[in-house]
Tab-separated table of C-alpha atoms in Angstrom:
chain	number	residue	atom	x	y	z
M	1	MET	CA	-0.055	0.042	0.003
M	2	ASN	CA	2.866	2.337	0.749
M	3	ARG	CA	4.401	1.775	-2.630
M	4	ARG	CA	1.098	2.536	-4.326
M	5	ASN	CA	0.975	5.860	-2.509
M	6	MET	CA	4.443	6.690	-3.368
M	7	LEU	CA	3.943	5.776	-6.988
M	8	TRP	CA	0.669	7.940	-7.135
M	9	SER	CA	2.440	10.888	-5.506
M	10	ALA	CA	5.248	10.706	-7.987
M	11	VAL	CA	2.910	10.419	-10.995
M	12	SER	CA	0.754	13.348	-9.536
M	13	ALA	CA	3.888	15.525	-9.159
M	14	LEU	CA	5.061	14.761	-12.632
M	15	GLY	CA	1.671	15.627	-14.060
M	16	ALA	CA	1.537	18.902	-12.053
M	17	ALA	CA	5.060	19.877	-13.256
M	18	LEU	CA	4.154	19.170	-16.942
M	19	GLY	CA	0.906	21.041	-16.527
M	20	ALA	CA	2.614	24.186	-15.092
M	21	SER	CA	5.166	24.028	-17.794
M	22	SER	CA	2.560	23.801	-20.518
M	23	ALA	CA	0.690	26.578	-19.094
M	24	LYS	CA	3.704	28.719	-18.970
M	25	ALA	CA	4.464	28.011	-22.508
M	26	ALA	CA	1.006	28.694	-23.554
M	27	THR	CA	1.057	32.059	-21.913
M	28	GLU	CA	4.412	33.033	-23.389
M	29	ALA	CA	3.359	31.929	-26.936
M	30	ALA	CA	-0.177	33.348	-26.635
M	31	PRO	CA	-1.034	35.080	-29.899
M	32	SER	CA	-1.965	38.975	-29.661
M	33	ASN	CA	-5.567	39.744	-29.805
M	34	LYS	CA	-4.597	42.736	-31.824
M	35	LEU	CA	-5.729	42.293	-35.450
M	36	LYS	CA	-3.516	43.211	-38.359
M	37	VAL	CA	-5.280	44.440	-41.334
M	38	VAL	CA	-4.041	45.889	-44.811
M	39	TYR	CA	-6.300	47.923	-46.962
M	40	HIS	CA	-5.703	47.926	-50.691
M	41	LEU	CA	-6.459	51.224	-52.495
M	42	SER	CA	-6.090	51.711	-56.276
M	43	ASP	CA	-9.364	53.264	-57.485
M	44	ALA	CA	-9.388	57.106	-57.291
M	45	GLU	CA	-13.242	57.288	-56.786
M	46	LYS	CA	-12.833	55.099	-53.696
M	47	VAL	CA	-10.367	57.304	-51.700
M	48	ASN	CA	-12.797	58.867	-49.396
M	49	PHE	CA	-14.634	55.575	-48.784
M	50	VAL	CA	-11.457	53.651	-47.944
M	51	LEU	CA	-10.317	56.342	-45.543
M	52	GLY	CA	-13.714	56.355	-43.936
M	53	ASN	CA	-13.497	52.519	-43.527
M	54	ILE	CA	-10.253	52.734	-41.936
M	55	GLN	CA	-11.512	55.353	-39.431
M	56	ASN	CA	-14.546	53.232	-38.802
M	57	HIS	CA	-12.206	50.252	-38.238
M	58	ILE	CA	-10.158	52.084	-35.682
M	59	ASP	CA	-13.217	53.435	-33.948
M	60	GLY	CA	-14.975	49.999	-34.034
M	61	VAL	CA	-12.142	48.237	-32.188
M	62	GLY	CA	-11.847	50.875	-29.539
M	63	GLY	CA	-8.916	52.890	-30.913
M	64	PRO	CA	-5.634	52.602	-32.726
M	65	ASP	CA	-4.062	50.671	-29.947
M	66	HIS	CA	-6.430	47.731	-30.657
M	67	VAL	CA	-5.510	47.199	-34.228
M	68	THR	CA	-2.499	47.330	-36.572
M	69	ILE	CA	-3.522	48.874	-39.955
M	70	ALA	CA	-1.576	49.412	-43.173
M	71	LEU	CA	-2.888	51.256	-46.306
M	72	VAL	CA	-1.141	50.384	-49.608
M	73	ILE	CA	-2.061	52.727	-52.450
M	74	HIS	CA	-1.051	52.401	-56.089
M	75	GLY	CA	-2.533	53.365	-59.442
M	76	PRO	CA	-4.710	56.377	-60.031
M	77	ALA	CA	-5.669	56.616	-56.321
M	78	LEU	CA	-2.210	57.843	-55.348
M	79	LYS	CA	-2.859	61.115	-57.078
M	80	ALA	CA	-5.173	62.078	-54.111
M	81	PHE	CA	-2.257	61.985	-51.843
M	82	HIS	CA	0.003	64.344	-53.809
M	83	ALA	CA	0.618	67.143	-51.287
M	84	ALA	CA	0.142	69.782	-53.987
M	85	GLN	CA	-3.466	68.746	-54.911
M	86	ALA	CA	-4.845	66.922	-51.832
M	87	ASN	CA	-7.927	68.239	-50.443
M	88	PRO	CA	-7.829	69.496	-46.798
M	89	ASP	CA	-10.090	66.476	-45.514
M	90	ILE	CA	-7.789	63.978	-47.023
M	91	SER	CA	-4.704	65.778	-45.626
M	92	LYS	CA	-6.241	65.933	-42.187
M	93	ARG	CA	-7.166	62.208	-42.167
M	94	VAL	CA	-3.817	61.110	-43.468
M	95	GLY	CA	-2.081	63.141	-40.613
M	96	GLU	CA	-4.287	61.546	-37.980
M	97	PHE	CA	-3.722	58.042	-39.350
M	98	SER	CA	-0.008	58.756	-39.379
M	99	LYS	CA	-0.282	59.730	-35.699
M	100	ASP	CA	-2.242	56.546	-34.946
M	101	GLY	CA	0.435	54.482	-36.452
M	102	VAL	CA	-1.267	53.405	-39.733
M	103	GLU	CA	1.343	52.525	-42.262
M	104	LEU	CA	0.718	54.508	-45.381
M	105	ALA	CA	2.634	52.868	-48.190
M	106	ALA	CA	2.797	54.357	-51.672
M	107	CYS	CA	3.676	52.000	-54.622
M	108	GLY	CA	7.171	52.743	-55.947
M	109	ASN	CA	6.173	51.859	-59.437
M	110	THR	CA	3.093	54.195	-59.415
M	111	MET	CA	5.462	56.996	-57.973
M	112	LYS	CA	7.724	56.613	-60.924
M	113	ALA	CA	4.802	56.496	-63.310
M	114	GLN	CA	3.271	59.704	-61.875
M	115	ASN	CA	6.825	61.319	-61.585
M	116	VAL	CA	6.298	62.023	-57.848
M	117	THR	CA	8.666	61.513	-54.974
M	118	LEU	CA	7.968	60.720	-51.436
M	119	LYS	CA	8.568	64.337	-50.352
M	120	GLU	CA	5.821	65.395	-52.803
M	121	LEU	CA	3.246	63.079	-51.085
M	122	LEU	CA	1.482	63.935	-47.883
M	123	PRO	CA	3.503	63.694	-44.773
M	124	GLY	CA	3.567	60.201	-43.307
M	125	PHE	CA	4.008	58.073	-46.374
M	126	VAL	CA	6.653	55.415	-46.781
M	127	SER	CA	7.542	53.972	-50.234
M	128	ALA	CA	6.744	50.355	-51.103
M	129	GLU	CA	10.061	50.329	-53.193
M	130	ARG	CA	9.301	46.988	-54.866
M	131	GLY	CA	5.688	47.850	-55.697
M	132	GLY	CA	2.403	47.922	-53.924
M	133	VAL	CA	1.301	44.430	-54.768
M	134	VAL	CA	4.658	43.115	-53.488
M	135	ARG	CA	3.888	45.198	-50.199
M	136	LEU	CA	0.368	43.668	-50.032
M	137	ALA	CA	1.796	40.172	-50.280
M	138	GLU	CA	4.523	40.753	-47.801
M	139	LEU	CA	1.968	41.893	-45.161
M	140	GLN	CA	-0.280	39.116	-45.846
M	141	SER	CA	2.465	36.555	-45.326
M	142	ARG	CA	2.970	38.178	-41.889
M	143	GLY	CA	-0.612	37.498	-40.923
M	144	TYR	CA	-2.435	40.619	-42.053
M	145	PHE	CA	-6.025	40.309	-43.194
M	146	TYR	CA	-6.497	41.804	-46.700
M	147	LEU	CA	-9.367	44.250	-47.437
M	148	ARG	CA	-10.071	45.846	-50.607
M	149	PRO	CA	-13.384	47.909	-50.140
């Protein structure tokens, strides 16, 4: 009887140790509840719609600390973000998004085609040097959800 109790105690202790180790590993490797989303914008007529979607997304999750958002722009839509011709509402939204940590990526190929430099875009933009579609694929490979409103 004494042996049985000792064996049971040893098995119980081993189980508790393994359980604690598994719980610790699960806690350390727990995925973030913070969603990562990339918005794709190429249509000039959808600029305000997409910017509104991004603001609604930020508001809907309780603020910019609860979501990671990137906006990748290429094609005709990029013209709306040229500093010289951007309307004040777009300029204001881009400034707020930049402060909120939204990545604003301009397609390098489109920048060349439109003969515009990063300095000529609204403040806060980065260049997707290898192209907007490449940047979209990179972000998706890192777990970003793809949205194209």
